Amino acid sequence: MVEAAVKRLGAELSRLTSAASVDVSEEYEVALDLAETSPDLDEDDFIATPQAMGIGLMITAAHERGLRLGLLELSDRVRSGADLRDVFRQTFRSPPPGARRRGIARLFVSKAYDYDWFRDRAFWRDYLANLANCRFNRFSLVFGLGYDYGHDEGVTDTYLGFIYPFLFDVPGFDVRVDGLSSEERDDNLATLQFIAEEAARHGLTFQLSLWQQAANFPNSPDASHMVTGITDENRADYCAVAIQRLLGLCPKINALTLRVHYEGGVPDGQRKAFWSRFADGIRGCGRPIEVDIHSKGADRETLAVFAGAGLPIVVSTKFSGEHLALPYHAASVREHERVPGVGSGLMAVTKGSRNFTRYSYGDFLAEGRDYDVVHRIWHGTQRLLLWADPLFAAAYGREATFCGSAGIEIMEPLSFRGRWALERVADRSGYRDGFAGLAPDWRKYELYYRVWGRMLHNPNADAVEFERDVVSIYGPGSAPLGRSIASASRILPLVTSAHAPGAGNKSYWPEIYEDVPYVGGEPTMYDREGPRPVRIGTVSALDPELFSSVADFVDDTLMGRSSWRYGPHEVADWLSGLSEATLDVLTASSVNGAARQLVADARILAGLGAFFAAKLRAATAFEFYLRTGDGRQHADAVDQARQALEAWRCIVAISKETYVDDLIFGAALTMRGNWASREEKIRRHVEELEAFTRDGGYGEALMPPARDFRRAAKVVHRPITFMRGRDLVVEIGFDGEVSVDEVILRYRHVNQSETHRSVAMTRASSNWIATIPAAFTDTAFPIQYYVVASAGGRQWPLPGLGVGLDQRPYFVARQERIP
């Protein structure tokens, strides 16, 4: 096995270096050594040491994955133009550890859009090799996530949703799939076996994600490939036998992802019985299988079912709802997502006592836990347009280990493409005929994979590496394009954090925005997640602890209350700056097909930045008008709303040359269409705003200037730990141009079911001190905290998001372990 690994990875070195036209001759020999018993190296570690007379390197690792990463490091140095003699005379080793788990998830949700790539072995060889070379170490193939439970309405395509009968027969059960031949079924199994083996060949842990245990869709009678033979009485037994058979037929499956709450087809009241039987089936395969439990609605009893079966457990949480937001774990979740709801029947637990686990890490980050935690980045914010920003990716890489977390899994671009859809509109990429597309479609996102993989592996990677990747993909002189798409990639995550009419991705899609009215009064897709009727002024931020809604900001201003929260006018200024930075570095010069795609996407994203900036300004002026009757505010609102409409029309003009008219990411109208299909509603909302008048009122509204966060006081503070059940003294210093008048400490446990507490800090010499009492530290959780500093009548949240919006805006104190 070792000799085979050396031979294969040696060939990989030759391939990598030959791509850079470098001749690694025998004079510079590279030897590989799998030191499988080394206690100092984990799976991703390597050491490269010079050999005799400095003419070769020995790369030593404890796992094939480490050998690959060592070869990639060597290749990067060669590509960067370093002198070979210098490279081979240096000792180098793996960088400081980043995320232990660096995963990519690819979703099968529609036969129309996904069957071709699923069955294409050439695609898999190329795609999986690319993931490994981008420094990912885990690949998750996802089935059944296109449906929320068996009671969904309007489902048209259930292919491979309830996966087992699409792969094999289970002896003792007469279960069939309508319209599926035995030849197609056998080929599906052979394909899955090939994918698992190919992933293992590239050093990737292969994780099979089975999000659906519901076989029947009684409310969708027109769905294709319906399963027959499954009843409430036999389902648990069938699934247990089927999962054991599946794991036996696919020995390269190392891990399973399971959705254990009602959306996975098992009513909350039936959890223990079903999952106990299922866990027995997993255990029966005869080898260790890691079980990744999706956190939504998960409780201790469910975790105990799998732990009791002797299975290693991972809890996978949503990083920021079903979206890509700013790169930090939200300081809070919204109240209606935090407070237990009224759960019954199917969802008794999920929407009841465990409601707060839906969109963040919940209460799963306790110290001393006996399971790992991985954070999943859902693809709700930006599904189609290219995303590639090393600054935010590096910040996400740092947050991957938050409070001892194991890492991150990313849902890749085009996730949910064709969800629920039986028809196929254009190819999976969504490009119009004649626009330079790339085959296969993942090639468009090559920079995306490189940025994410590299920064999750090493968040401190040199920015020069990003520029080198840009040039290698888009050609000489393309470095400015990298700076442009990096700025563009920060726009929608900022929008999502500050303006979230929906935390779920089925309704909220800021990339192709379903417009929220200024005036309100009409039903919207967002009514179930916010005040009714919804208008943009009342829409909450995804993180309301740090971002203010438009209405709250206006109320604070008119009442003379200074707020530390980031206001809509500040967010609008940031969006305008990002939009301008994106356009400033784009050139009109001739570019190749791949670069044409980048330029088009960057221009659309810049347009979205301008649109949302104007939209937030219009909403702010209108809320002032509602409260004061100041006609100047109404005029300003109308002017900004018209600017937003004009920005959207510019996006439409660009997208008409690029993308098809119907970009299907779901069955609802809000999940399909394109930018042109949204224009009429945006225009109508501007007309409603123009026509709106309020009776009486002659007040005057003066909006405060945006705070210059570059000149804010800088926090001087070292990370601290605490002993459980003892007072925790927090001491904060400041270094900056602003003289601080007052400081408030805000803190809570790292538990999203809680809200923050506040205590005034007292001045002690040049610093400020407050005590978190022993009763609060008597907890299983770390403690997060930040300060609100007052200066000159203004308030600042510190440490804040930072100038690049990539900073964790609070501190975390971990518990000291008692010997």
Short mmCIF file of N, CA and C in Angstrom, two decimals, residues 575-706:
data_model
loop_
_atom_site.label_atom_id
_atom_site.label_comp_id
_atom_site.label_asym_id
_atom_site.label_seq_id
_atom_site.Cartn_x
_atom_site.Cartn_y
_atom_site.Cartn_z
N LEU A 575 -21.69 49.28 1.36
CA LEU A 575 -22.08 48.66 0.09
C LEU A 575 -21.68 49.53 -1.09
N SER A 576 -21.88 50.82 -0.97
CA SER A 576 -21.46 51.71 -2.06
C SER A 576 -19.96 51.64 -2.29
N GLY A 577 -19.20 51.60 -1.19
CA GLY A 577 -17.74 51.52 -1.32
C GLY A 577 -17.31 50.23 -1.98
N LEU A 578 -17.92 49.11 -1.62
CA LEU A 578 -17.57 47.82 -2.23
C LEU A 578 -17.95 47.80 -3.71
N SER A 579 -19.09 48.37 -4.03
CA SER A 579 -19.51 48.43 -5.42
C SER A 579 -18.54 49.26 -6.26
N GLU A 580 -18.15 50.40 -5.73
CA GLU A 580 -17.20 51.26 -6.45
C GLU A 580 -15.85 50.60 -6.59
N ALA A 581 -15.39 49.92 -5.53
CA ALA A 581 -14.10 49.24 -5.59
C ALA A 581 -14.13 48.12 -6.63
N THR A 582 -15.25 47.45 -6.75
CA THR A 582 -15.38 46.39 -7.74
C THR A 582 -15.23 46.93 -9.15
N LEU A 583 -15.89 48.03 -9.43
CA LEU A 583 -15.88 48.59 -10.78
C LEU A 583 -14.58 49.30 -11.10
N ASP A 584 -13.94 49.87 -10.09
CA ASP A 584 -12.72 50.64 -10.32
C ASP A 584 -11.62 49.82 -10.97
N VAL A 585 -11.56 48.52 -10.64
CA VAL A 585 -10.44 47.72 -11.14
C VAL A 585 -10.82 46.83 -12.31
N LEU A 586 -12.09 46.89 -12.74
CA LEU A 586 -12.46 46.13 -13.94
C LEU A 586 -11.98 46.88 -15.18
N THR A 587 -11.54 46.15 -16.14
CA THR A 587 -11.08 46.76 -17.39
C THR A 587 -11.99 46.33 -18.52
N ALA A 588 -11.98 47.10 -19.56
CA ALA A 588 -12.78 46.79 -20.74
C ALA A 588 -11.96 46.05 -21.80
N SER A 589 -10.79 45.61 -21.43
CA SER A 589 -9.92 44.94 -22.40
C SER A 589 -10.47 43.56 -22.75
N SER A 590 -9.99 43.03 -23.85
CA SER A 590 -10.42 41.72 -24.31
C SER A 590 -9.98 40.66 -23.32
N VAL A 591 -10.89 39.75 -22.96
CA VAL A 591 -10.58 38.69 -22.01
C VAL A 591 -11.07 37.36 -22.57
N ASN A 592 -10.53 36.27 -22.01
CA ASN A 592 -10.93 34.95 -22.47
C ASN A 592 -12.29 34.57 -21.89
N GLY A 593 -12.76 33.36 -22.24
CA GLY A 593 -14.09 32.94 -21.83
C GLY A 593 -14.28 32.93 -20.34
N ALA A 594 -13.31 32.36 -19.62
CA ALA A 594 -13.43 32.30 -18.17
C ALA A 594 -13.45 33.70 -17.56
N ALA A 595 -12.61 34.59 -18.08
CA ALA A 595 -12.57 35.96 -17.56
C ALA A 595 -13.84 36.72 -17.90
N ARG A 596 -14.44 36.42 -19.06
CA ARG A 596 -15.72 37.05 -19.39
C ARG A 596 -16.77 36.72 -18.34
N GLN A 597 -16.76 35.49 -17.88
CA GLN A 597 -17.70 35.10 -16.84
C GLN A 597 -17.45 35.88 -15.56
N LEU A 598 -16.20 35.99 -15.16
CA LEU A 598 -15.87 36.73 -13.95
C LEU A 598 -16.31 38.19 -14.07
N VAL A 599 -16.00 38.83 -15.20
CA VAL A 599 -16.33 40.24 -15.38
C VAL A 599 -17.83 40.45 -15.32
N ALA A 600 -18.60 39.59 -15.99
CA ALA A 600 -20.05 39.73 -15.98
C ALA A 600 -20.59 39.60 -14.56
N ASP A 601 -20.11 38.60 -13.83
CA ASP A 601 -20.61 38.40 -12.46
C ASP A 601 -20.21 39.54 -11.55
N ALA A 602 -18.99 40.04 -11.71
CA ALA A 602 -18.54 41.16 -10.88
C ALA A 602 -19.39 42.40 -11.13
N ARG A 603 -19.73 42.65 -12.39
CA ARG A 603 -20.57 43.82 -12.70
C ARG A 603 -21.97 43.66 -12.12
N ILE A 604 -22.52 42.46 -12.18
CA ILE A 604 -23.84 42.24 -11.58
C ILE A 604 -23.77 42.45 -10.07
N LEU A 605 -22.74 41.93 -9.44
CA LEU A 605 -22.60 42.09 -7.99
C LEU A 605 -22.41 43.56 -7.62
N ALA A 606 -21.63 44.29 -8.42
CA ALA A 606 -21.48 45.73 -8.15
C ALA A 606 -22.83 46.42 -8.25
N GLY A 607 -23.64 46.01 -9.23
CA GLY A 607 -24.98 46.57 -9.36
C GLY A 607 -25.85 46.25 -8.16
N LEU A 608 -25.71 45.05 -7.62
CA LEU A 608 -26.47 44.69 -6.42
C LEU A 608 -26.04 45.53 -5.22
N GLY A 609 -24.74 45.81 -5.13
CA GLY A 609 -24.28 46.70 -4.06
C GLY A 609 -24.90 48.06 -4.16
N ALA A 610 -24.95 48.62 -5.38
CA ALA A 610 -25.57 49.93 -5.57
C ALA A 610 -27.07 49.87 -5.30
N PHE A 611 -27.71 48.78 -5.71
CA PHE A 611 -29.16 48.64 -5.50
C PHE A 611 -29.49 48.61 -4.01
N PHE A 612 -28.83 47.74 -3.26
CA PHE A 612 -29.17 47.61 -1.85
C PHE A 612 -28.78 48.86 -1.06
N ALA A 613 -27.70 49.52 -1.45
CA ALA A 613 -27.33 50.76 -0.77
C ALA A 613 -28.43 51.79 -0.93
N ALA A 614 -28.91 51.97 -2.16
CA ALA A 614 -29.98 52.94 -2.39
C ALA A 614 -31.29 52.50 -1.74
N LYS A 615 -31.55 51.20 -1.76
CA LYS A 615 -32.78 50.67 -1.15
C LYS A 615 -32.81 50.96 0.36
N LEU A 616 -31.68 50.74 1.04
CA LEU A 616 -31.62 51.00 2.47
C LEU A 616 -31.74 52.49 2.78
N ARG A 617 -31.13 53.32 1.94
CA ARG A 617 -31.26 54.77 2.15
C ARG A 617 -32.69 55.24 1.94
N ALA A 618 -33.34 54.69 0.91
CA ALA A 618 -34.73 55.06 0.66
C ALA A 618 -35.62 54.63 1.83
N ALA A 619 -35.41 53.41 2.32
CA ALA A 619 -36.21 52.91 3.43
C ALA A 619 -36.01 53.76 4.68
N THR A 620 -34.77 54.19 4.93
CA THR A 620 -34.49 55.00 6.11
C THR A 620 -35.19 56.36 6.02
N ALA A 621 -35.09 57.00 4.86
CA ALA A 621 -35.76 58.29 4.68
C ALA A 621 -37.28 58.13 4.81
N PHE A 622 -37.82 57.05 4.28
CA PHE A 622 -39.27 56.85 4.36
C PHE A 622 -39.73 56.64 5.80
N GLU A 623 -38.97 55.88 6.57
CA GLU A 623 -39.34 55.68 7.98
C GLU A 623 -39.29 57.00 8.75
N PHE A 624 -38.33 57.87 8.42
CA PHE A 624 -38.32 59.20 9.02
C PHE A 624 -39.58 59.97 8.63
N TYR A 625 -39.97 59.86 7.38
CA TYR A 625 -41.16 60.57 6.91
C TYR A 625 -42.42 60.06 7.61
N LEU A 626 -42.52 58.73 7.79
CA LEU A 626 -43.69 58.17 8.46
C LEU A 626 -43.86 58.75 9.85
N ARG A 627 -42.76 59.01 10.53
CA ARG A 627 -42.85 59.46 11.92
C ARG A 627 -42.95 60.98 12.06
N THR A 628 -42.41 61.71 11.09
CA THR A 628 -42.33 63.17 11.25
C THR A 628 -43.16 63.95 10.24
N GLY A 629 -43.51 63.34 9.12
CA GLY A 629 -44.20 64.09 8.08
C GLY A 629 -43.31 65.07 7.35
N ASP A 630 -42.01 64.97 7.53
CA ASP A 630 -41.06 65.86 6.87
C ASP A 630 -41.02 65.54 5.38
N GLY A 631 -41.57 66.44 4.57
CA GLY A 631 -41.65 66.20 3.13
C GLY A 631 -40.31 66.04 2.46
N ARG A 632 -39.28 66.65 3.02
CA ARG A 632 -37.94 66.49 2.43
C ARG A 632 -37.48 65.04 2.52
N GLN A 633 -37.87 64.37 3.61
CA GLN A 633 -37.51 62.96 3.76
C GLN A 633 -38.25 62.10 2.72
N HIS A 634 -39.49 62.44 2.45
CA HIS A 634 -40.23 61.70 1.42
C HIS A 634 -39.58 61.89 0.06
N ALA A 635 -39.20 63.11 -0.23
CA ALA A 635 -38.54 63.38 -1.52
C ALA A 635 -37.23 62.61 -1.62
N ASP A 636 -36.48 62.57 -0.53
CA ASP A 636 -35.22 61.84 -0.52
C ASP A 636 -35.47 60.34 -0.70
N ALA A 637 -36.52 59.83 -0.04
CA ALA A 637 -36.85 58.41 -0.18
C ALA A 637 -37.17 58.07 -1.64
N VAL A 638 -37.96 58.91 -2.29
CA VAL A 638 -38.32 58.66 -3.69
C VAL A 638 -37.08 58.71 -4.57
N ASP A 639 -36.22 59.69 -4.34
CA ASP A 639 -35.00 59.80 -5.14
C ASP A 639 -34.12 58.56 -5.00
N GLN A 640 -33.93 58.10 -3.78
CA GLN A 640 -33.09 56.91 -3.56
C GLN A 640 -33.76 55.66 -4.14
N ALA A 641 -35.07 55.56 -4.02
CA ALA A 641 -35.77 54.40 -4.58
C ALA A 641 -35.63 54.37 -6.10
N ARG A 642 -35.68 55.53 -6.72
CA ARG A 642 -35.47 55.58 -8.18
C ARG A 642 -34.05 55.17 -8.53
N GLN A 643 -33.09 55.56 -7.72
CA GLN A 643 -31.71 55.14 -7.97
C GLN A 643 -31.57 53.62 -7.84
N ALA A 644 -32.27 53.04 -6.86
CA ALA A 644 -32.24 51.59 -6.71
C ALA A 644 -32.83 50.92 -7.94
N LEU A 645 -33.94 51.44 -8.44
CA LEU A 645 -34.55 50.88 -9.65
C LEU A 645 -33.61 50.99 -10.83
N GLU A 646 -32.93 52.10 -10.96
CA GLU A 646 -32.00 52.28 -12.08
C GLU A 646 -30.83 51.30 -11.97
N ALA A 647 -30.34 51.08 -10.74
CA ALA A 647 -29.27 50.11 -10.55
C ALA A 647 -29.73 48.72 -10.96
N TRP A 648 -30.98 48.39 -10.62
CA TRP A 648 -31.51 47.07 -11.00
C TRP A 648 -31.62 46.95 -12.51
N ARG A 649 -32.03 48.00 -13.16
CA ARG A 649 -32.14 47.96 -14.63
C ARG A 649 -30.77 47.76 -15.27
N CYS A 650 -29.74 48.31 -14.69
CA CYS A 650 -28.38 48.06 -15.20
C CYS A 650 -28.01 46.59 -15.05
N ILE A 651 -28.39 45.99 -13.91
CA ILE A 651 -28.15 44.56 -13.72
C ILE A 651 -28.88 43.75 -14.78
N VAL A 652 -30.13 44.12 -15.05
CA VAL A 652 -30.92 43.41 -16.06
C VAL A 652 -30.23 43.46 -17.41
N ALA A 653 -29.71 44.63 -17.77
CA ALA A 653 -29.05 44.77 -19.08
C ALA A 653 -27.83 43.85 -19.19
N ILE A 654 -27.07 43.75 -18.11
CA ILE A 654 -25.88 42.87 -18.14
C ILE A 654 -26.31 41.41 -18.18
N SER A 655 -27.28 41.06 -17.34
CA SER A 655 -27.67 39.65 -17.23
C SER A 655 -28.38 39.14 -18.47
N LYS A 656 -29.06 40.01 -19.21
CA LYS A 656 -29.74 39.57 -20.43
C LYS A 656 -28.76 39.06 -21.48
N GLU A 657 -27.55 39.55 -21.44
CA GLU A 657 -26.54 39.10 -22.38
C GLU A 657 -25.84 37.83 -21.90
N THR A 658 -26.11 37.44 -20.66
CA THR A 658 -25.32 36.39 -20.02
C THR A 658 -26.14 35.16 -19.65
N TYR A 659 -27.24 35.36 -18.91
CA TYR A 659 -27.97 34.25 -18.32
C TYR A 659 -29.36 34.08 -18.94
N VAL A 660 -29.87 32.84 -18.86
CA VAL A 660 -31.18 32.51 -19.42
C VAL A 660 -32.27 33.18 -18.61
N ASP A 661 -33.50 33.11 -19.14
CA ASP A 661 -34.61 33.81 -18.51
C ASP A 661 -35.14 33.11 -17.27
N ASP A 662 -34.88 31.81 -17.13
CA ASP A 662 -35.42 31.07 -16.00
C ASP A 662 -34.30 30.28 -15.33
N LEU A 663 -33.81 30.81 -14.23
CA LEU A 663 -32.75 30.15 -13.45
C LEU A 663 -33.42 29.43 -12.29
N ILE A 664 -33.65 28.15 -12.46
CA ILE A 664 -34.46 27.39 -11.51
C ILE A 664 -33.61 26.93 -10.33
N PHE A 665 -33.95 27.41 -9.13
CA PHE A 665 -33.38 26.92 -7.89
C PHE A 665 -34.47 26.47 -6.92
N GLY A 666 -35.65 26.27 -7.43
CA GLY A 666 -36.76 25.82 -6.62
C GLY A 666 -38.06 25.98 -7.38
N ALA A 667 -39.14 25.43 -6.83
CA ALA A 667 -40.42 25.46 -7.52
C ALA A 667 -41.12 26.81 -7.38
N ALA A 668 -40.98 27.46 -6.22
CA ALA A 668 -41.67 28.74 -6.00
C ALA A 668 -41.13 29.80 -6.96
N LEU A 669 -42.00 30.75 -7.29
CA LEU A 669 -41.60 31.80 -8.23
C LEU A 669 -40.43 32.62 -7.70
N THR A 670 -40.29 32.70 -6.38
CA THR A 670 -39.17 33.44 -5.81
C THR A 670 -37.84 32.72 -5.99
N MET A 671 -37.89 31.44 -6.37
CA MET A 671 -36.68 30.65 -6.54
C MET A 671 -36.37 30.36 -8.00
N ARG A 672 -37.04 31.07 -8.88
CA ARG A 672 -36.74 30.90 -10.31
C ARG A 672 -36.90 32.24 -11.01
N GLY A 673 -36.78 32.25 -12.32
CA GLY A 673 -36.76 33.50 -13.06
C GLY A 673 -35.36 34.07 -13.12
N ASN A 674 -35.24 35.37 -13.36
CA ASN A 674 -33.95 36.05 -13.33
C ASN A 674 -34.17 37.50 -12.92
N TRP A 675 -33.16 38.32 -13.11
CA TRP A 675 -33.25 39.70 -12.64
C TRP A 675 -34.36 40.47 -13.36
N ALA A 676 -34.56 40.19 -14.64
CA ALA A 676 -35.61 40.90 -15.39
C ALA A 676 -36.99 40.58 -14.84
N SER A 677 -37.18 39.35 -14.34
CA SER A 677 -38.49 38.97 -13.83
C SER A 677 -38.83 39.68 -12.52
N ARG A 678 -37.86 40.30 -11.89
CA ARG A 678 -38.11 41.02 -10.62
C ARG A 678 -38.33 42.52 -10.83
N GLU A 679 -38.06 43.01 -12.03
CA GLU A 679 -38.05 44.47 -12.23
C GLU A 679 -39.43 45.09 -12.04
N GLU A 680 -40.47 44.43 -12.50
CA GLU A 680 -41.79 45.04 -12.44
C GLU A 680 -42.21 45.31 -11.01
N LYS A 681 -41.94 44.37 -10.10
CA LYS A 681 -42.33 44.57 -8.71
C LYS A 681 -41.51 45.71 -8.08
N ILE A 682 -40.22 45.78 -8.39
CA ILE A 682 -39.39 46.86 -7.86
C ILE A 682 -39.94 48.21 -8.33
N ARG A 683 -40.32 48.29 -9.63
CA ARG A 683 -40.89 49.53 -10.17
C ARG A 683 -42.20 49.88 -9.47
N ARG A 684 -43.05 48.86 -9.27
CA ARG A 684 -44.34 49.11 -8.61
C ARG A 684 -44.15 49.63 -7.20
N HIS A 685 -43.17 49.11 -6.50
CA HIS A 685 -42.93 49.58 -5.13
C HIS A 685 -42.44 51.03 -5.12
N VAL A 686 -41.70 51.43 -6.14
CA VAL A 686 -41.29 52.84 -6.24
C VAL A 686 -42.52 53.71 -6.46
N GLU A 687 -43.43 53.27 -7.32
CA GLU A 687 -44.64 54.06 -7.59
C GLU A 687 -45.51 54.17 -6.33
N GLU A 688 -45.60 53.10 -5.56
CA GLU A 688 -46.36 53.16 -4.30
C GLU A 688 -45.74 54.18 -3.35
N LEU A 689 -44.44 54.21 -3.31
CA LEU A 689 -43.75 55.16 -2.45
C LEU A 689 -44.01 56.59 -2.92
N GLU A 690 -43.95 56.81 -4.23
CA GLU A 690 -44.19 58.15 -4.78
C GLU A 690 -45.60 58.64 -4.45
N ALA A 691 -46.56 57.70 -4.49
CA ALA A 691 -47.96 58.10 -4.29
C ALA A 691 -48.35 58.21 -2.83
N PHE A 692 -47.54 57.70 -1.94
CA PHE A 692 -47.92 57.66 -0.53
C PHE A 692 -47.79 59.04 0.10
N THR A 693 -48.82 59.43 0.84
CA THR A 693 -48.77 60.66 1.64
C THR A 693 -49.36 60.36 3.01
N ARG A 694 -48.88 61.06 4.00
CA ARG A 694 -49.43 60.90 5.35
C ARG A 694 -50.05 62.21 5.79
N ASP A 695 -51.05 62.12 6.62
CA ASP A 695 -51.78 63.31 7.07
C ASP A 695 -51.03 63.99 8.21
N GLY A 696 -50.93 65.32 8.13
CA GLY A 696 -50.39 66.11 9.23
C GLY A 696 -48.92 65.87 9.45
N GLY A 697 -48.40 66.56 10.43
CA GLY A 697 -47.01 66.37 10.81
C GLY A 697 -46.09 67.33 10.08
N TYR A 698 -45.35 68.10 10.83
CA TYR A 698 -44.41 69.03 10.24
C TYR A 698 -43.07 68.93 10.94
N GLY A 699 -42.77 67.73 11.43
CA GLY A 699 -41.52 67.55 12.15
C GLY A 699 -40.33 67.63 11.22
N GLU A 700 -39.16 67.68 11.84
CA GLU A 700 -37.92 67.72 11.07
C GLU A 700 -37.07 66.53 11.47
N ALA A 701 -36.54 65.81 10.48
CA ALA A 701 -35.73 64.61 10.74
C ALA A 701 -34.30 64.88 10.31
N LEU A 702 -33.41 64.78 11.26
CA LEU A 702 -31.99 64.96 10.97
C LEU A 702 -31.28 63.65 11.24
N MET A 703 -30.80 63.02 10.18
CA MET A 703 -30.13 61.75 10.35
C MET A 703 -28.69 61.99 10.79
N PRO A 704 -28.23 61.25 11.80
CA PRO A 704 -26.85 61.44 12.26
C PRO A 704 -25.86 60.99 11.19
N PRO A 705 -24.69 61.57 11.17
CA PRO A 705 -23.69 61.13 10.20
C PRO A 705 -23.22 59.72 10.53
N ALA A 706 -22.80 59.04 9.49
CA ALA A 706 -22.25 57.68 9.70
C ALA A 706 -20.98 57.78 10.53
#
